[in-house]
XYZ file of C-alpha atoms in Angstrom:
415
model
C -57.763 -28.877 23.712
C -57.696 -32.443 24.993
C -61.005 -32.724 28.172
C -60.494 -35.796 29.759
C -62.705 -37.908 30.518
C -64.803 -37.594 33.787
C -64.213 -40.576 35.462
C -60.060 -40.291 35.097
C -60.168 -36.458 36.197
C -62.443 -37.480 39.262
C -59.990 -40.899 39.499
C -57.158 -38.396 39.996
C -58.279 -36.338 42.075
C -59.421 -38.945 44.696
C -55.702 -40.726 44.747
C -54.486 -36.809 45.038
C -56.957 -36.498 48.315
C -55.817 -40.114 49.186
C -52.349 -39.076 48.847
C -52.604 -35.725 51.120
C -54.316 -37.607 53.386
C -52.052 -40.313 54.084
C -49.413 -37.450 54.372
C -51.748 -35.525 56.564
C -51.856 -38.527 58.802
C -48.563 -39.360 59.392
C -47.477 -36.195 61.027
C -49.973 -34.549 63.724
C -50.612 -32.274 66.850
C -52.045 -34.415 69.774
C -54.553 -33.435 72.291
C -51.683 -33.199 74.815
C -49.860 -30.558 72.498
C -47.171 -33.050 71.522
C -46.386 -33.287 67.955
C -45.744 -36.610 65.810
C -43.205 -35.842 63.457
C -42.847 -39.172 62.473
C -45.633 -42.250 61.917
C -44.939 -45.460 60.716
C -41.711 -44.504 58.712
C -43.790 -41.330 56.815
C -43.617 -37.519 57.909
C -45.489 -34.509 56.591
C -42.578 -32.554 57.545
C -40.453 -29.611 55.596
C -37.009 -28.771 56.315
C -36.458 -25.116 55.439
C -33.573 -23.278 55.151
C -32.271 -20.485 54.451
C -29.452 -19.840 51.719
C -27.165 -18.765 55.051
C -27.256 -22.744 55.699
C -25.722 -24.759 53.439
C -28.234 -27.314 51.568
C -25.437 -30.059 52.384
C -26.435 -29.778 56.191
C -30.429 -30.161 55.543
C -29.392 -33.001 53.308
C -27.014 -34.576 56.072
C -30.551 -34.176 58.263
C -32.580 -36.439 55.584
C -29.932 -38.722 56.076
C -30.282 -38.940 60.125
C -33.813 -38.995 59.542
C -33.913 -41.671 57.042
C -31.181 -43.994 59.007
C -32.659 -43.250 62.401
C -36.790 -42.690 61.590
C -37.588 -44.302 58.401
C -38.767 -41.404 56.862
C -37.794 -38.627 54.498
C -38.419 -35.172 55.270
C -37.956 -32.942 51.552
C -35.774 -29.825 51.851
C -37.339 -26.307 50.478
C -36.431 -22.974 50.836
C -37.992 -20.507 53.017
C -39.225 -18.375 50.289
C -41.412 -21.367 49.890
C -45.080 -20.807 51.484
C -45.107 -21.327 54.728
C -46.851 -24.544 55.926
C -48.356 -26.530 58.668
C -45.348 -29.045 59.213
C -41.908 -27.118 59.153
C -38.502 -27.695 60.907
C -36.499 -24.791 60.718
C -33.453 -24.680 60.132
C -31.057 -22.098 60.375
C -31.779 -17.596 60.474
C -34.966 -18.372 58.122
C -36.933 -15.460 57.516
C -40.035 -17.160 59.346
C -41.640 -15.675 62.532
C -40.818 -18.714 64.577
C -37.275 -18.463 63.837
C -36.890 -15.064 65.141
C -38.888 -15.754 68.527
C -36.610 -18.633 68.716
C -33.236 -16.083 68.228
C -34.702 -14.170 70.493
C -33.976 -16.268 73.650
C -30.718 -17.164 72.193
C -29.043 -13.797 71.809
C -25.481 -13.101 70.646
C -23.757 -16.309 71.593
C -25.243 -19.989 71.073
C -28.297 -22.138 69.488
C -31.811 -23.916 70.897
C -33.986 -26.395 69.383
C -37.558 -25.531 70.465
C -41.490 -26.190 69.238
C -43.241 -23.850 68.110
C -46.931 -24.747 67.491
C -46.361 -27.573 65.468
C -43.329 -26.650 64.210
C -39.782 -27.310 65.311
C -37.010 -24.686 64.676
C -33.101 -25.410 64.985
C -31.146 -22.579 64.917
C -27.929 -20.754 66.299
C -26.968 -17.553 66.257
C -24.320 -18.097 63.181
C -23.718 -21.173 60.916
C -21.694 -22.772 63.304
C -23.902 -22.691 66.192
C -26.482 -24.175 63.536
C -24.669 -27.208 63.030
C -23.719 -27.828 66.859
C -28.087 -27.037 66.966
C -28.359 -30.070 64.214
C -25.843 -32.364 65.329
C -27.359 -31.592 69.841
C -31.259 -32.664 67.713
C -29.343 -35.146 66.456
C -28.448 -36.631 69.619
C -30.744 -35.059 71.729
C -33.923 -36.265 69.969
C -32.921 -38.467 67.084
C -31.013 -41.126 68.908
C -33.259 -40.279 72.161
C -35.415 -43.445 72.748
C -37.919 -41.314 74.786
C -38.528 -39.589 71.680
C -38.067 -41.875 68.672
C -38.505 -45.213 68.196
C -40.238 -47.993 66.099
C -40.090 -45.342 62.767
C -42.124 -42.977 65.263
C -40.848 -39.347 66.281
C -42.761 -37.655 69.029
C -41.704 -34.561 70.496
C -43.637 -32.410 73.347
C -45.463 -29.478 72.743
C -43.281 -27.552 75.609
C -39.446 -29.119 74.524
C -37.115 -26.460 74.515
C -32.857 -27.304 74.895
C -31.468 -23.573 75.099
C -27.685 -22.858 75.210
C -26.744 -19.254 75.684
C -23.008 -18.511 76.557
C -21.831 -14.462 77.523
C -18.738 -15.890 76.538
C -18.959 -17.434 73.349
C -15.779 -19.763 73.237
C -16.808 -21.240 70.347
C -13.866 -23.314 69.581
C -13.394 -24.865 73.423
C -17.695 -26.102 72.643
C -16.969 -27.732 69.377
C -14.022 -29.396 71.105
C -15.854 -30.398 74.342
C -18.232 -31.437 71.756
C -16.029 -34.120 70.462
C -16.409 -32.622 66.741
C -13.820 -32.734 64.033
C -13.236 -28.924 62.552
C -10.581 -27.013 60.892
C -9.842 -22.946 61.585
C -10.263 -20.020 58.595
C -7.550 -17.665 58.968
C -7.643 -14.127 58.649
C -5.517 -11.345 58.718
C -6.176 -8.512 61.138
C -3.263 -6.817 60.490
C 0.544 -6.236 60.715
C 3.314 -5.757 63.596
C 6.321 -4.548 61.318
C 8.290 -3.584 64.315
C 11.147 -0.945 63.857
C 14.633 -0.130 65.684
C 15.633 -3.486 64.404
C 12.908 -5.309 66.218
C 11.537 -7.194 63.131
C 10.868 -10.851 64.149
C 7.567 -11.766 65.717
C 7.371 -13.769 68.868
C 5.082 -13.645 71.424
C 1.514 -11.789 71.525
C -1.345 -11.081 73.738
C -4.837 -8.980 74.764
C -6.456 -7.096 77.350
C -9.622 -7.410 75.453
C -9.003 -3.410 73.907
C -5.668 -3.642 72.750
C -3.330 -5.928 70.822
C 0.115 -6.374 72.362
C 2.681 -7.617 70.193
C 6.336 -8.734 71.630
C 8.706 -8.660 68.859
C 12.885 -8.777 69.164
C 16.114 -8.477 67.050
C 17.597 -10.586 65.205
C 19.223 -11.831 67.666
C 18.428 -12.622 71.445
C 18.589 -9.520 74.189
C 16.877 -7.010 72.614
C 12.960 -6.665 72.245
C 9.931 -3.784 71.561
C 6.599 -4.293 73.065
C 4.187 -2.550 70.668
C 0.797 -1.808 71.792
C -2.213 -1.545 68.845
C -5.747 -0.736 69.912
C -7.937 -3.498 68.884
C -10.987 -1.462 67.296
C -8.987 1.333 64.909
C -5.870 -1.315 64.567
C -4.024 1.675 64.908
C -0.473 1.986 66.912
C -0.998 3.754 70.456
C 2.492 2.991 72.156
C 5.263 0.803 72.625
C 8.016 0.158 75.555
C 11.626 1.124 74.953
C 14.114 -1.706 74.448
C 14.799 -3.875 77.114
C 16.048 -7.726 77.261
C 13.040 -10.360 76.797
C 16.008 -13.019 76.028
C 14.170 -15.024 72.975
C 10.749 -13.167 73.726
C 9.689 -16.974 73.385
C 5.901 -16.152 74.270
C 3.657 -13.313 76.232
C 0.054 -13.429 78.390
C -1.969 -11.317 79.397
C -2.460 -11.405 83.288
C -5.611 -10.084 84.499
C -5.298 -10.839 87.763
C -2.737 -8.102 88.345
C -3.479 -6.275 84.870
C 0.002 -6.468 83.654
C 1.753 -7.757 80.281
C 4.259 -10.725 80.762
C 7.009 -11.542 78.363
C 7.954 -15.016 78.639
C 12.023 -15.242 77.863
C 12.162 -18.478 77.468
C 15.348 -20.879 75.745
C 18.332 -20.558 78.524
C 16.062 -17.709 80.411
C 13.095 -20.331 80.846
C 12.457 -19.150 84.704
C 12.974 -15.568 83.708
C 8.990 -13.829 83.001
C 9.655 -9.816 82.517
C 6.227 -8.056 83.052
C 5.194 -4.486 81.775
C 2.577 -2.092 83.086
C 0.226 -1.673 80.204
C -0.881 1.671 80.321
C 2.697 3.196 80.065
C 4.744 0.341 78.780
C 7.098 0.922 81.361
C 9.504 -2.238 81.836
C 9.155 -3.758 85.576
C 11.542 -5.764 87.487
C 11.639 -9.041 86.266
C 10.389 -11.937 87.889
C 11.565 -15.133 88.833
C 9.803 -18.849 88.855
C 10.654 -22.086 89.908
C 9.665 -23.949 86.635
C 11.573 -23.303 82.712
C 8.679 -21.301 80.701
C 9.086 -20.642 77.031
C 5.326 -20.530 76.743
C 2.684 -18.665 78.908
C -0.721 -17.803 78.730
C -3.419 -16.859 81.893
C -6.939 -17.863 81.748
C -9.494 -14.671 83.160
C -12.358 -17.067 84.258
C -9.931 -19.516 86.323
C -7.177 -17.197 87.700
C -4.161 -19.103 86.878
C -1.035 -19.321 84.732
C -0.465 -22.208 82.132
C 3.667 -22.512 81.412
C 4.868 -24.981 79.025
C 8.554 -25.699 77.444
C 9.778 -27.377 74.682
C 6.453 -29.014 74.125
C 7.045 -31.163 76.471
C 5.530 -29.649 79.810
C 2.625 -28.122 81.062
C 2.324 -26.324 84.476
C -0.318 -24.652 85.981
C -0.142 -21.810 88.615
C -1.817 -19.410 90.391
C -1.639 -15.656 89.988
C 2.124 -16.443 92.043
C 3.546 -18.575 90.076
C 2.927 -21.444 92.730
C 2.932 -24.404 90.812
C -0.753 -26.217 91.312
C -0.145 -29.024 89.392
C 2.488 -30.561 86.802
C 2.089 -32.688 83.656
C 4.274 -34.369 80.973
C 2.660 -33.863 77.528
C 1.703 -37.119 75.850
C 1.102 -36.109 72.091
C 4.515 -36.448 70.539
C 3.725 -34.149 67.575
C 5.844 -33.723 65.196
C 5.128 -30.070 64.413
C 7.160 -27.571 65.989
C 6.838 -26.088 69.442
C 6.310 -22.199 69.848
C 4.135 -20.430 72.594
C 0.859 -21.434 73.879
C -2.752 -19.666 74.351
C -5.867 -20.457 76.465
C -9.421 -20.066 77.004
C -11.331 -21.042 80.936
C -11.911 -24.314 78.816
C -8.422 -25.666 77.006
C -4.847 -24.713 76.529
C -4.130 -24.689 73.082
C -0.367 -25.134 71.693
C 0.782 -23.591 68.375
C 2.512 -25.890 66.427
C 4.592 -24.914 63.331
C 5.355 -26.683 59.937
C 8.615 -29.048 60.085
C 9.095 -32.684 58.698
C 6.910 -31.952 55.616
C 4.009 -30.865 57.018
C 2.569 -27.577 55.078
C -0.204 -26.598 57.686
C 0.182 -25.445 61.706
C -1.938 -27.065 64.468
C -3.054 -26.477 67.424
C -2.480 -28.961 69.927
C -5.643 -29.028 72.513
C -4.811 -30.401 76.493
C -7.665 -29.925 78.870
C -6.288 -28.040 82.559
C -6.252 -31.050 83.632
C -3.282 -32.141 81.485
C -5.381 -34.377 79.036
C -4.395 -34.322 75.486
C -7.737 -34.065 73.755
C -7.475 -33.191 69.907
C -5.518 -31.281 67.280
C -6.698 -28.773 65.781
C -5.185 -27.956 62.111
C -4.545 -24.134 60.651
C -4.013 -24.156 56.800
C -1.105 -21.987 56.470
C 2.601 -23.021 56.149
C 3.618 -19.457 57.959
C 5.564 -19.799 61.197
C 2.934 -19.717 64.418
C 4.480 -17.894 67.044
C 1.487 -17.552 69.854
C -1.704 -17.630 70.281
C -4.475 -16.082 72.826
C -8.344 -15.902 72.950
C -9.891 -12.203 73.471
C -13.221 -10.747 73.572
C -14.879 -13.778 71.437
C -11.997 -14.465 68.809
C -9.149 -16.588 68.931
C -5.979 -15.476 67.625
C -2.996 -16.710 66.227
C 0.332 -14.620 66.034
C 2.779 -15.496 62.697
C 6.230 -14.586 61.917
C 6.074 -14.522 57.757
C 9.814 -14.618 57.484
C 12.516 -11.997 55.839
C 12.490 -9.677 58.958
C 8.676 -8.279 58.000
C 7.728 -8.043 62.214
C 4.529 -9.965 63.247
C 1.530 -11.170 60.974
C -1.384 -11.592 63.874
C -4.769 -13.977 61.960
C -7.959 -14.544 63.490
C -8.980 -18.051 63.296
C -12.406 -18.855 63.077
C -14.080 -22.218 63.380
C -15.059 -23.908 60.695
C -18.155 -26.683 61.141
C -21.129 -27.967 58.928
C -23.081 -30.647 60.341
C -22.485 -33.605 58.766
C -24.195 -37.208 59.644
C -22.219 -39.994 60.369
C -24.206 -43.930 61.590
């Protein structure tokens, strides 16, 4: 056994107080209950995550903190023992984390202090990163908080957002954030009495409603699917949706609208949706061969040949008109909406080997497109109790493929 000498051992030990000490002293509580992260370019500070978060975010945080603080916060994981200088990040298994949850509930994130700790969370990964990248911009780039390599925060700060309704996609959009969509498959419309191509599609927030036709224009099946067993529970007799171009919802007078659309554009056919029983069809002033109605605002969005948008109240009076400025080169098909954004389904054509969907505000302002990776034909699309949806036809007569398409967003840090 090698004893070293007493004067290196007692050397070592002083540049290992010196050390913890100089740590200690760049991060503290103040008598006010503010914390200071940050001092002179050097934290004491932890970033801990869970293995639910990504490591790439926390490291995308370093690199905010290094660019915008001077200083370099080490990542650990929360199995790691807990200590005096933490920001949390993400469903951690510490206490403050789930006090933090707590005021959050099913839909959103908050950044809040906690002692002198900081937690960032939301209530899935997603909601995470939009925590990260509002701390980020929030406190970060915030002046009143950080400047000249220092990072104070108060002892009180607390930026909660808590939505009933989640509409996750519509935030990361308003948010100005660049994201794709995961597709999956909830399940299958094969249609039958001939009705095997997929067209338009729609919710009540219980039950799928699926609008599929023939092969041909004039004849079409409404088939109604209830939304928790995915199980078949009715479907209308034949009757003539022309192309069956699109379909809504309408809540304001609780009744399923096929849009005809092509040379039927200001033809709308709507069906009671308890029965399924066909009602007389109704007549508008503008061409329509996409539809969808928004719950929150009470009104009608109508679009054709992605060209147009409309919006309406529960009449079909036209509020207000608008000539669509994106010029994709995908191809048109229905539409969808949430109280936030109308989103347009856009197709593969011209090479491309992915659908979008094209984002306008109700305002008629073309805002972003969002991308889908699948080379199946989008038909419609609709939002309903939390999800968005996307409706396919996957070819060779096989009925209506409906996906859920879920955001996809890890924080990333950009100068």
């Amino acid at each position: 056994m090698i004893i070293q000498p007493f004067h290196k051992m007692l050397a070592a030990s002083l540049l290992l107080v010196s050390f913890l000490s100089s740590c200690e002293k760049s991060s503290k509580v103040n008598d006010d209950g503010s914390i200071d992260i940050v001092r002179n370019g050097k934290t004491a500070y932890s970033i801990v995550y869970n293995q639910e978060t990504s490591k790439s975010i926390c490291d995308n945080l370093v690199l905010a903190f290094e660019d915008l603080t001077g200083a370099s916060p080490k990542v650990v994981t929360d199995d790691s023992r807990n200590s005096k200088f933490e920001i949390i990040v993400g469903n951690t298994g510490r206490t403050e984390t789930a006090a933090t949850l707590a005021k959050v509930g099913e839909n959103g994130y908050a950044i809040t202090v906690d002692g002198s700790k900081v937690v960032i969370v939301g209530s899935n990964v997603v909601w995470t990163s939009l925590a990260i990248k509002q701390f980020e911009k929030r406190i970060l780039r915030n002046p009143l908080f950080c400047k000249d390599n220092k990072l104070n925060i108060s002892g009180d700060y607390s930026y909660i957002q808590s939505y009933d309704d989640p509409m996750l996609v519509a935030r990361l959009v308003e948010s100005g954030i660049e994201f794709t969509l995961n597709p999956t498959l909830v399940l299958n419309c094969p249609g039958d009495e001939g009705m095997i191509v997929a067209q338009g599609a729609a919710s009540d927030g219980k039950h799928f409603y699926f609008l599929n036709r023939s092969t041909e224009d004039g004849q079409s099946i409404v088939y109604k699917y209830d939304m928790s067993s995915l199980s078949l529970v009715g479907k209308s007799k034949i009757f003539n949706a022309g192309h069956a171009n699109d379909a809504t919802f309408d809540f304001g007078k609780n009744r399923f609208i096929a849009a005809h659309g092509h040379s039927e554009g200001k033809i709308l056919t709507p069906l009671d949706p308890e029965t399924l029983q066909v009602l007389p069809n109704i007549d508008i002033t503008v061409g329509s061969g996409a539809i969808a109605y928004s719950k929150g605002k009470g009104q009608f969005a109508i679009s054709q040949g992605g060209k147009t948008l409309y919006v309406t109240d529960n009449d079909f009076n036209v509020l207000s008109s608008y000539t669509r400025t994106d010029n994709s080169p995908y191809l048109a098909q229905g539409m969808g909406c949430d109280d936030m954004y109308v989103y347009f389904p856009m197709s593969p054509r011209n090479g491309k080997t992915d659908n979008v969907l094209v984002t306008y505000d109700w305002a008629g302002n073309y805002i972003m497109d969002i991308h889908i990776p699948m080379s199946l034909e989008s038909e419609s699309m609709f939002y309903s109790a939390g999800s968005y949806y996307v409706n396919f036809y996957p070819g060779s007569k096989k009925g209506a493929a409906l996906y859920r398409v879920d955001p996809v967003y890890n924080y990333t840090y950009s100068k």
